[in-house]
Amino acid sequence: MRMKVIRRPAYTWLPVTGAVAGYLFASLLMGPLQEEPPAAFLLGGMAVFLWALGWDSAIRCDADRVSVTNLLLTSTVSWSDVARVTADDGLVISLRDGRTLGSVAFGSSLLGTFTGYRTHRRALRLLAEAHRTASQSPGDSDDGPARIIVTFEWRRLLWALAAVYGPLLFIWAL
């Protein structure tokens, strides 16, 4: 099973669109108005934040594990440590030791409560299928606490910073 990346479409595209619009505004502000470079760099930072909030916040899973990325921090857990996946009040991955993993992108909301979390159902279906497939294969389950590995996604952050600030620095140098 190859890595599946699950993103919430509206949660992904609205912040990314805001980030692109802010970045274009920063570039235009930086070009003709040389006396306002701090504002352009501030808007560039806002673009990186919106990218991290929208596009980078995702759930990734493969045959062995599931990872939840929230604002550049990724929590990874083996499927053998997952008890169940539910979408009653936002998408929640319940671990066998009672702890839970949640996603910023698939969190609870008032609109989701009224609509029955329709946008979460696809993610729930994909994760439940991957969990079922992983449960059928022999696992390394034990009775201890679930092992959650938390990592900082610095490489993706560096690429985003280079994509946003590289052209601004180039324009500023000219």
Short mmCIF file of N, CA and C in Angstrom, two decimals:
data_model
loop_
_atom_site.label_atom_id
_atom_site.label_comp_id
_atom_site.label_asym_id
_atom_site.label_seq_id
_atom_site.Cartn_x
_atom_site.Cartn_y
_atom_site.Cartn_z
N MET A 1 0.85 -1.19 0.00
CA MET A 1 0.00 0.00 0.00
C MET A 1 0.89 1.24 0.00
N ARG A 2 0.66 2.10 -0.94
CA ARG A 2 1.44 3.34 -1.00
C ARG A 2 0.85 4.38 -0.05
N MET A 3 1.62 5.41 0.20
CA MET A 3 1.21 6.46 1.13
C MET A 3 0.00 7.22 0.58
N LYS A 4 -1.05 7.31 1.38
CA LYS A 4 -2.23 8.10 1.04
C LYS A 4 -2.17 9.40 1.83
N VAL A 5 -2.43 10.50 1.14
CA VAL A 5 -2.47 11.81 1.80
C VAL A 5 -3.92 12.29 1.74
N ILE A 6 -4.47 12.58 2.91
CA ILE A 6 -5.87 13.00 3.00
C ILE A 6 -5.90 14.44 3.47
N ARG A 7 -6.49 15.29 2.64
CA ARG A 7 -6.65 16.70 2.97
C ARG A 7 -8.12 17.08 2.83
N ARG A 8 -8.54 18.06 3.57
CA ARG A 8 -9.89 18.58 3.47
C ARG A 8 -9.88 19.67 2.41
N PRO A 9 -10.64 19.50 1.31
CA PRO A 9 -10.51 20.41 0.16
C PRO A 9 -10.70 21.90 0.50
N ALA A 10 -11.78 22.26 1.16
CA ALA A 10 -12.02 23.68 1.45
C ALA A 10 -10.99 24.21 2.44
N TYR A 11 -10.62 23.40 3.40
CA TYR A 11 -9.64 23.81 4.40
C TYR A 11 -8.26 23.98 3.77
N THR A 12 -8.03 23.26 2.69
CA THR A 12 -6.76 23.36 1.98
C THR A 12 -6.72 24.55 1.06
N TRP A 13 -7.73 24.71 0.22
CA TRP A 13 -7.67 25.72 -0.84
C TRP A 13 -7.97 27.13 -0.37
N LEU A 14 -8.80 27.32 0.62
CA LEU A 14 -9.08 28.68 1.09
C LEU A 14 -7.85 29.33 1.71
N PRO A 15 -7.14 28.68 2.64
CA PRO A 15 -5.91 29.32 3.16
C PRO A 15 -4.83 29.47 2.10
N VAL A 16 -4.69 28.49 1.21
CA VAL A 16 -3.66 28.59 0.18
C VAL A 16 -3.98 29.74 -0.77
N THR A 17 -5.25 29.92 -1.10
CA THR A 17 -5.64 31.05 -1.95
C THR A 17 -5.35 32.37 -1.23
N GLY A 18 -5.66 32.43 0.07
CA GLY A 18 -5.32 33.62 0.84
C GLY A 18 -3.82 33.86 0.90
N ALA A 19 -3.06 32.77 1.00
CA ALA A 19 -1.60 32.90 1.04
C ALA A 19 -1.07 33.42 -0.29
N VAL A 20 -1.58 32.90 -1.40
CA VAL A 20 -1.12 33.36 -2.72
C VAL A 20 -1.50 34.82 -2.93
N ALA A 21 -2.74 35.18 -2.56
CA ALA A 21 -3.16 36.57 -2.71
C ALA A 21 -2.30 37.50 -1.85
N GLY A 22 -2.04 37.09 -0.61
CA GLY A 22 -1.18 37.90 0.25
C GLY A 22 0.23 38.00 -0.28
N TYR A 23 0.72 36.91 -0.84
CA TYR A 23 2.07 36.90 -1.40
C TYR A 23 2.16 37.81 -2.62
N LEU A 24 1.15 37.74 -3.51
CA LEU A 24 1.15 38.62 -4.67
C LEU A 24 1.07 40.09 -4.25
N PHE A 25 0.26 40.35 -3.24
CA PHE A 25 0.16 41.70 -2.71
C PHE A 25 1.51 42.15 -2.15
N ALA A 26 2.19 41.23 -1.45
CA ALA A 26 3.51 41.56 -0.90
C ALA A 26 4.51 41.83 -2.02
N SER A 27 4.45 41.04 -3.09
CA SER A 27 5.37 41.26 -4.21
C SER A 27 5.11 42.60 -4.89
N LEU A 28 3.83 42.94 -5.08
CA LEU A 28 3.49 44.23 -5.69
C LEU A 28 3.90 45.39 -4.78
N LEU A 29 3.70 45.19 -3.48
CA LEU A 29 4.08 46.22 -2.52
C LEU A 29 5.59 46.40 -2.50
N MET A 30 6.29 45.28 -2.65
CA MET A 30 7.74 45.32 -2.60
C MET A 30 8.33 45.95 -3.86
N GLY A 31 7.70 45.71 -5.01
CA GLY A 31 8.26 46.21 -6.26
C GLY A 31 8.21 47.71 -6.40
N PRO A 32 7.02 48.33 -6.54
CA PRO A 32 6.97 49.76 -6.79
C PRO A 32 7.26 50.61 -5.55
N LEU A 33 7.00 50.10 -4.37
CA LEU A 33 7.19 50.90 -3.16
C LEU A 33 8.38 50.37 -2.36
N GLN A 34 9.56 50.83 -2.66
CA GLN A 34 10.77 50.34 -2.00
C GLN A 34 10.85 50.76 -0.53
N GLU A 35 10.03 51.72 -0.13
CA GLU A 35 10.12 52.18 1.25
C GLU A 35 9.31 51.32 2.23
N GLU A 36 8.63 50.28 1.75
CA GLU A 36 7.82 49.43 2.63
C GLU A 36 8.24 47.96 2.62
N PRO A 37 9.52 47.61 2.71
CA PRO A 37 9.89 46.19 2.70
C PRO A 37 9.43 45.40 3.93
N PRO A 38 9.34 46.00 5.13
CA PRO A 38 8.87 45.17 6.26
C PRO A 38 7.45 44.65 6.05
N ALA A 39 6.59 45.44 5.44
CA ALA A 39 5.22 44.98 5.19
C ALA A 39 5.20 43.81 4.23
N ALA A 40 6.04 43.84 3.21
CA ALA A 40 6.09 42.73 2.25
C ALA A 40 6.58 41.46 2.93
N PHE A 41 7.58 41.57 3.78
CA PHE A 41 8.09 40.39 4.48
C PHE A 41 7.10 39.86 5.51
N LEU A 42 6.32 40.75 6.11
CA LEU A 42 5.28 40.34 7.04
C LEU A 42 4.18 39.57 6.30
N LEU A 43 3.76 40.08 5.14
CA LEU A 43 2.75 39.38 4.35
C LEU A 43 3.29 38.05 3.82
N GLY A 44 4.58 37.99 3.53
CA GLY A 44 5.19 36.72 3.13
C GLY A 44 5.14 35.71 4.27
N GLY A 45 5.39 36.16 5.49
CA GLY A 45 5.28 35.28 6.66
C GLY A 45 3.86 34.80 6.88
N MET A 46 2.90 35.68 6.61
CA MET A 46 1.50 35.28 6.70
C MET A 46 1.18 34.19 5.67
N ALA A 47 1.77 34.31 4.48
CA ALA A 47 1.57 33.29 3.44
C ALA A 47 2.12 31.94 3.89
N VAL A 48 3.28 31.94 4.53
CA VAL A 48 3.86 30.68 5.03
C VAL A 48 2.97 30.09 6.13
N PHE A 49 2.46 30.93 7.02
CA PHE A 49 1.57 30.44 8.08
C PHE A 49 0.30 29.83 7.49
N LEU A 50 -0.33 30.51 6.53
CA LEU A 50 -1.55 29.98 5.93
C LEU A 50 -1.28 28.69 5.16
N TRP A 51 -0.11 28.59 4.52
CA TRP A 51 0.26 27.34 3.86
C TRP A 51 0.36 26.21 4.89
N ALA A 52 1.04 26.47 6.02
CA ALA A 52 1.21 25.45 7.05
C ALA A 52 -0.13 25.05 7.66
N LEU A 53 -1.01 26.01 7.81
CA LEU A 53 -2.32 25.73 8.38
C LEU A 53 -3.20 24.95 7.42
N GLY A 54 -3.20 25.33 6.15
CA GLY A 54 -4.11 24.71 5.20
C GLY A 54 -3.54 23.53 4.47
N TRP A 55 -2.54 23.74 3.65
CA TRP A 55 -2.03 22.69 2.77
C TRP A 55 -1.25 21.63 3.54
N ASP A 56 -0.42 22.04 4.48
CA ASP A 56 0.45 21.08 5.15
C ASP A 56 -0.28 20.28 6.22
N SER A 57 -1.39 20.77 6.73
CA SER A 57 -2.17 20.01 7.71
C SER A 57 -2.91 18.90 6.99
N ALA A 58 -2.44 17.67 7.19
CA ALA A 58 -3.01 16.53 6.47
C ALA A 58 -2.84 15.27 7.30
N ILE A 59 -3.53 14.23 6.86
CA ILE A 59 -3.38 12.90 7.45
C ILE A 59 -2.77 12.02 6.39
N ARG A 60 -1.70 11.34 6.74
CA ARG A 60 -1.02 10.44 5.82
C ARG A 60 -1.04 9.04 6.42
N CYS A 61 -1.31 8.04 5.58
CA CYS A 61 -1.31 6.67 6.07
C CYS A 61 -0.75 5.73 5.01
N ASP A 62 -0.20 4.64 5.48
CA ASP A 62 0.24 3.56 4.61
C ASP A 62 -0.12 2.26 5.31
N ALA A 63 0.45 1.16 4.89
CA ALA A 63 0.08 -0.15 5.43
C ALA A 63 0.51 -0.31 6.89
N ASP A 64 1.53 0.42 7.33
CA ASP A 64 2.08 0.22 8.66
C ASP A 64 1.68 1.26 9.69
N ARG A 65 1.46 2.51 9.26
CA ARG A 65 1.27 3.58 10.23
C ARG A 65 0.36 4.69 9.68
N VAL A 66 -0.05 5.55 10.60
CA VAL A 66 -0.84 6.72 10.26
C VAL A 66 -0.15 7.93 10.89
N SER A 67 -0.11 9.04 10.14
CA SER A 67 0.52 10.27 10.60
C SER A 67 -0.46 11.43 10.49
N VAL A 68 -0.48 12.27 11.49
CA VAL A 68 -1.33 13.46 11.49
C VAL A 68 -0.41 14.68 11.61
N THR A 69 -0.47 15.57 10.60
CA THR A 69 0.35 16.78 10.61
C THR A 69 -0.53 17.97 10.95
N ASN A 70 -0.13 18.69 12.02
CA ASN A 70 -0.80 19.91 12.46
C ASN A 70 0.25 20.99 12.61
N LEU A 71 0.23 22.00 11.74
CA LEU A 71 1.16 23.12 11.81
C LEU A 71 2.61 22.67 11.96
N LEU A 72 3.07 21.87 11.03
CA LEU A 72 4.45 21.41 10.91
C LEU A 72 4.88 20.38 11.95
N LEU A 73 4.03 20.00 12.88
CA LEU A 73 4.32 18.91 13.80
C LEU A 73 3.55 17.67 13.36
N THR A 74 4.28 16.57 13.16
CA THR A 74 3.66 15.34 12.70
C THR A 74 3.71 14.30 13.81
N SER A 75 2.54 13.76 14.15
CA SER A 75 2.43 12.68 15.12
C SER A 75 2.18 11.39 14.35
N THR A 76 3.07 10.41 14.52
CA THR A 76 2.98 9.15 13.79
C THR A 76 2.79 8.02 14.80
N VAL A 77 1.87 7.12 14.45
CA VAL A 77 1.59 5.97 15.31
C VAL A 77 1.36 4.75 14.42
N SER A 78 1.74 3.60 14.92
CA SER A 78 1.54 2.36 14.18
C SER A 78 0.06 1.99 14.18
N TRP A 79 -0.39 1.35 13.11
CA TRP A 79 -1.79 0.92 13.04
C TRP A 79 -2.12 -0.05 14.17
N SER A 80 -1.15 -0.81 14.65
CA SER A 80 -1.41 -1.76 15.74
C SER A 80 -1.75 -1.04 17.04
N ASP A 81 -1.41 0.23 17.16
CA ASP A 81 -1.74 1.01 18.34
C ASP A 81 -3.07 1.75 18.22
N VAL A 82 -3.72 1.68 17.06
CA VAL A 82 -4.98 2.38 16.83
C VAL A 82 -6.14 1.45 17.19
N ALA A 83 -7.03 1.93 18.07
CA ALA A 83 -8.21 1.15 18.45
C ALA A 83 -9.34 1.36 17.44
N ARG A 84 -9.61 2.63 17.09
CA ARG A 84 -10.70 2.92 16.14
C ARG A 84 -10.54 4.34 15.61
N VAL A 85 -11.25 4.59 14.52
CA VAL A 85 -11.28 5.92 13.91
C VAL A 85 -12.74 6.33 13.84
N THR A 86 -13.06 7.52 14.36
CA THR A 86 -14.45 7.99 14.37
C THR A 86 -14.53 9.41 13.85
N ALA A 87 -15.72 9.80 13.45
CA ALA A 87 -15.97 11.17 12.97
C ALA A 87 -17.26 11.71 13.57
N ASP A 88 -17.47 11.48 14.86
CA ASP A 88 -18.69 11.95 15.49
C ASP A 88 -18.63 13.44 15.83
N ASP A 89 -17.52 13.87 16.37
CA ASP A 89 -17.32 15.28 16.71
C ASP A 89 -15.95 15.69 16.18
N GLY A 90 -15.83 15.68 14.86
CA GLY A 90 -14.54 15.85 14.21
C GLY A 90 -13.89 14.48 14.06
N LEU A 91 -12.88 14.39 13.24
CA LEU A 91 -12.19 13.13 12.99
C LEU A 91 -11.23 12.86 14.14
N VAL A 92 -11.39 11.70 14.77
CA VAL A 92 -10.58 11.35 15.93
C VAL A 92 -10.02 9.95 15.73
N ILE A 93 -8.72 9.81 15.96
CA ILE A 93 -8.05 8.51 15.93
C ILE A 93 -7.81 8.13 17.37
N SER A 94 -8.55 7.13 17.85
CA SER A 94 -8.44 6.68 19.24
C SER A 94 -7.39 5.58 19.33
N LEU A 95 -6.47 5.73 20.27
CA LEU A 95 -5.42 4.75 20.47
C LEU A 95 -5.85 3.73 21.51
N ARG A 96 -5.20 2.58 21.53
CA ARG A 96 -5.60 1.50 22.43
C ARG A 96 -5.35 1.82 23.90
N ASP A 97 -4.51 2.81 24.20
CA ASP A 97 -4.26 3.19 25.59
C ASP A 97 -5.16 4.33 26.06
N GLY A 98 -6.13 4.73 25.24
CA GLY A 98 -7.09 5.75 25.63
C GLY A 98 -6.78 7.14 25.12
N ARG A 99 -5.57 7.39 24.65
CA ARG A 99 -5.23 8.71 24.10
C ARG A 99 -5.84 8.85 22.70
N THR A 100 -5.90 10.08 22.22
CA THR A 100 -6.46 10.33 20.89
C THR A 100 -5.53 11.23 20.09
N LEU A 101 -5.64 11.09 18.77
CA LEU A 101 -4.97 12.00 17.84
C LEU A 101 -6.05 12.72 17.07
N GLY A 102 -5.93 14.02 16.97
CA GLY A 102 -6.88 14.81 16.21
C GLY A 102 -6.16 15.63 15.16
N SER A 103 -6.90 16.12 14.22
CA SER A 103 -6.35 16.92 13.14
C SER A 103 -6.97 18.31 13.15
N VAL A 104 -6.14 19.32 12.95
CA VAL A 104 -6.65 20.68 12.86
C VAL A 104 -7.61 20.79 11.68
N ALA A 105 -7.24 20.20 10.56
CA ALA A 105 -8.06 20.29 9.36
C ALA A 105 -9.39 19.55 9.50
N PHE A 106 -9.39 18.46 10.24
CA PHE A 106 -10.60 17.66 10.39
C PHE A 106 -11.17 17.76 11.80
N GLY A 107 -11.03 18.92 12.41
CA GLY A 107 -11.53 19.14 13.76
C GLY A 107 -13.03 19.34 13.80
N SER A 108 -13.55 19.49 15.01
CA SER A 108 -14.99 19.70 15.16
C SER A 108 -15.35 21.14 14.84
N SER A 109 -16.58 21.32 14.39
CA SER A 109 -17.06 22.66 14.06
C SER A 109 -18.57 22.70 14.20
N LEU A 110 -19.10 23.89 14.34
CA LEU A 110 -20.55 24.05 14.44
C LEU A 110 -21.22 23.67 13.12
N LEU A 111 -20.64 24.10 12.00
CA LEU A 111 -21.19 23.74 10.69
C LEU A 111 -21.15 22.23 10.48
N GLY A 112 -20.06 21.59 10.91
CA GLY A 112 -19.96 20.14 10.79
C GLY A 112 -21.00 19.42 11.61
N THR A 113 -21.32 19.97 12.78
CA THR A 113 -22.36 19.37 13.62
C THR A 113 -23.71 19.41 12.92
N PHE A 114 -24.01 20.52 12.26
CA PHE A 114 -25.29 20.65 11.55
C PHE A 114 -25.35 19.80 10.29
N THR A 115 -24.24 19.67 9.58
CA THR A 115 -24.25 18.93 8.31
C THR A 115 -23.86 17.47 8.46
N GLY A 116 -23.51 17.04 9.66
CA GLY A 116 -23.13 15.65 9.87
C GLY A 116 -21.71 15.34 9.42
N TYR A 117 -20.84 16.34 9.38
CA TYR A 117 -19.43 16.17 9.01
C TYR A 117 -19.29 15.45 7.67
N ARG A 118 -19.95 15.97 6.66
CA ARG A 118 -19.89 15.36 5.32
C ARG A 118 -18.47 15.36 4.78
N THR A 119 -17.70 16.41 5.03
CA THR A 119 -16.33 16.46 4.50
C THR A 119 -15.40 15.49 5.22
N HIS A 120 -15.78 15.07 6.42
CA HIS A 120 -14.96 14.14 7.18
C HIS A 120 -15.22 12.68 6.79
N ARG A 121 -16.36 12.41 6.18
CA ARG A 121 -16.76 11.02 5.89
C ARG A 121 -15.80 10.33 4.92
N ARG A 122 -15.30 11.04 3.93
CA ARG A 122 -14.35 10.44 2.98
C ARG A 122 -13.06 10.05 3.71
N ALA A 123 -12.55 10.95 4.54
CA ALA A 123 -11.34 10.66 5.31
C ALA A 123 -11.59 9.49 6.26
N LEU A 124 -12.75 9.46 6.89
CA LEU A 124 -13.09 8.36 7.79
C LEU A 124 -13.12 7.04 7.04
N ARG A 125 -13.72 7.04 5.87
CA ARG A 125 -13.81 5.81 5.06
C ARG A 125 -12.41 5.31 4.67
N LEU A 126 -11.54 6.23 4.21
CA LEU A 126 -10.18 5.83 3.81
C LEU A 126 -9.36 5.33 5.00
N LEU A 127 -9.46 6.01 6.12
CA LEU A 127 -8.70 5.59 7.30
C LEU A 127 -9.24 4.28 7.88
N ALA A 128 -10.55 4.11 7.91
CA ALA A 128 -11.13 2.87 8.42
C ALA A 128 -10.73 1.68 7.54
N GLU A 129 -10.71 1.89 6.22
CA GLU A 129 -10.29 0.83 5.30
C GLU A 129 -8.81 0.48 5.51
N ALA A 130 -7.96 1.49 5.66
CA ALA A 130 -6.53 1.24 5.91
C ALA A 130 -6.33 0.56 7.26
N HIS A 131 -7.11 0.94 8.27
CA HIS A 131 -7.01 0.31 9.59
C HIS A 131 -7.47 -1.14 9.52
N ARG A 132 -8.54 -1.40 8.80
CA ARG A 132 -9.03 -2.77 8.65
C ARG A 132 -7.99 -3.64 7.94
N THR A 133 -7.39 -3.10 6.88
CA THR A 133 -6.36 -3.84 6.15
C THR A 133 -5.15 -4.10 7.03
N ALA A 134 -4.74 -3.12 7.81
CA ALA A 134 -3.59 -3.29 8.70
C ALA A 134 -3.91 -4.26 9.83
N SER A 135 -5.16 -4.28 10.30
CA SER A 135 -5.54 -5.19 11.38
C SER A 135 -5.50 -6.64 10.94
N GLN A 136 -5.72 -6.90 9.66
CA GLN A 136 -5.71 -8.27 9.16
C GLN A 136 -4.30 -8.82 9.04
N SER A 137 -3.33 -7.95 8.88
CA SER A 137 -1.95 -8.41 8.79
C SER A 137 -1.40 -8.59 10.20
N PRO A 138 -0.47 -9.54 10.37
CA PRO A 138 0.08 -9.75 11.72
C PRO A 138 0.82 -8.51 12.19
N GLY A 139 0.51 -8.05 13.39
CA GLY A 139 1.10 -6.82 13.91
C GLY A 139 1.99 -7.09 15.11
N ASP A 140 2.59 -6.04 15.60
CA ASP A 140 3.47 -6.13 16.75
C ASP A 140 2.81 -5.48 17.96
N SER A 141 1.54 -5.82 18.19
CA SER A 141 0.77 -5.22 19.28
C SER A 141 1.28 -5.71 20.63
N ASP A 142 1.36 -4.81 21.59
CA ASP A 142 1.70 -5.19 22.95
C ASP A 142 0.74 -4.49 23.90
N ASP A 143 0.94 -4.71 25.18
CA ASP A 143 0.00 -4.16 26.16
C ASP A 143 0.46 -2.83 26.75
N GLY A 144 1.61 -2.34 26.35
CA GLY A 144 2.13 -1.09 26.87
C GLY A 144 1.42 0.09 26.24
N PRO A 145 1.86 1.29 26.62
CA PRO A 145 1.26 2.48 26.02
C PRO A 145 1.59 2.58 24.53
N ALA A 146 0.70 3.21 23.81
CA ALA A 146 0.92 3.42 22.37
C ALA A 146 2.12 4.33 22.18
N ARG A 147 2.91 4.03 21.18
CA ARG A 147 4.12 4.81 20.91
C ARG A 147 3.80 5.86 19.84
N ILE A 148 3.81 7.12 20.24
CA ILE A 148 3.56 8.23 19.32
C ILE A 148 4.91 8.92 19.05
N ILE A 149 5.27 9.00 17.80
CA ILE A 149 6.51 9.67 17.40
C ILE A 149 6.14 11.04 16.86
N VAL A 150 6.63 12.09 17.50
CA VAL A 150 6.34 13.47 17.08
C VAL A 150 7.60 14.04 16.44
N THR A 151 7.44 14.53 15.20
CA THR A 151 8.57 15.12 14.48
C THR A 151 8.19 16.51 13.99
N PHE A 152 9.21 17.33 13.83
CA PHE A 152 9.04 18.68 13.28
C PHE A 152 9.40 18.63 11.81
N GLU A 153 8.51 19.06 10.93
CA GLU A 153 8.69 18.97 9.48
C GLU A 153 9.49 20.17 8.98
N TRP A 154 10.76 20.22 9.26
CA TRP A 154 11.59 21.37 8.93
C TRP A 154 11.92 21.44 7.44
N ARG A 155 11.99 20.31 6.75
CA ARG A 155 12.31 20.36 5.32
C ARG A 155 11.20 21.04 4.52
N ARG A 156 9.96 20.69 4.80
CA ARG A 156 8.84 21.33 4.10
C ARG A 156 8.79 22.82 4.44
N LEU A 157 9.09 23.17 5.69
CA LEU A 157 9.11 24.57 6.08
C LEU A 157 10.21 25.31 5.33
N LEU A 158 11.38 24.72 5.18
CA LEU A 158 12.46 25.38 4.44
C LEU A 158 12.08 25.59 2.98
N TRP A 159 11.44 24.61 2.36
CA TRP A 159 10.99 24.77 0.97
C TRP A 159 9.95 25.89 0.85
N ALA A 160 9.02 25.94 1.80
CA ALA A 160 8.01 27.01 1.77
C ALA A 160 8.65 28.38 1.97
N LEU A 161 9.60 28.48 2.91
CA LEU A 161 10.29 29.75 3.13
C LEU A 161 11.08 30.16 1.90
N ALA A 162 11.74 29.20 1.26
CA ALA A 162 12.51 29.52 0.04
C ALA A 162 11.59 29.97 -1.08
N ALA A 163 10.43 29.32 -1.22
CA ALA A 163 9.49 29.69 -2.28
C ALA A 163 8.90 31.07 -2.05
N VAL A 164 8.66 31.43 -0.80
CA VAL A 164 8.04 32.72 -0.49
C VAL A 164 9.07 33.84 -0.43
N TYR A 165 10.15 33.64 0.32
CA TYR A 165 11.10 34.72 0.56
C TYR A 165 12.18 34.84 -0.51
N GLY A 166 12.42 33.79 -1.29
CA GLY A 166 13.43 33.88 -2.35
C GLY A 166 13.13 34.98 -3.35
N PRO A 167 11.95 34.98 -3.96
CA PRO A 167 11.64 36.07 -4.89
C PRO A 167 11.59 37.46 -4.22
N LEU A 168 11.10 37.52 -2.97
CA LEU A 168 11.07 38.81 -2.29
C LEU A 168 12.48 39.34 -2.06
N LEU A 169 13.38 38.47 -1.67
CA LEU A 169 14.76 38.90 -1.47
C LEU A 169 15.41 39.32 -2.79
N PHE A 170 15.06 38.61 -3.87
CA PHE A 170 15.57 38.96 -5.18
C PHE A 170 15.09 40.35 -5.59
N ILE A 171 13.79 40.62 -5.41
CA ILE A 171 13.23 41.93 -5.74
C ILE A 171 13.86 43.01 -4.86
N TRP A 172 14.05 42.72 -3.59
CA TRP A 172 14.63 43.68 -2.66
C TRP A 172 16.07 44.01 -3.04
N ALA A 173 16.81 42.97 -3.50
CA ALA A 173 18.20 43.20 -3.90
C ALA A 173 18.33 44.06 -5.15
N LEU A 174 17.33 43.98 -6.02
CA LEU A 174 17.36 44.79 -7.23
C LEU A 174 17.06 46.22 -6.87
#
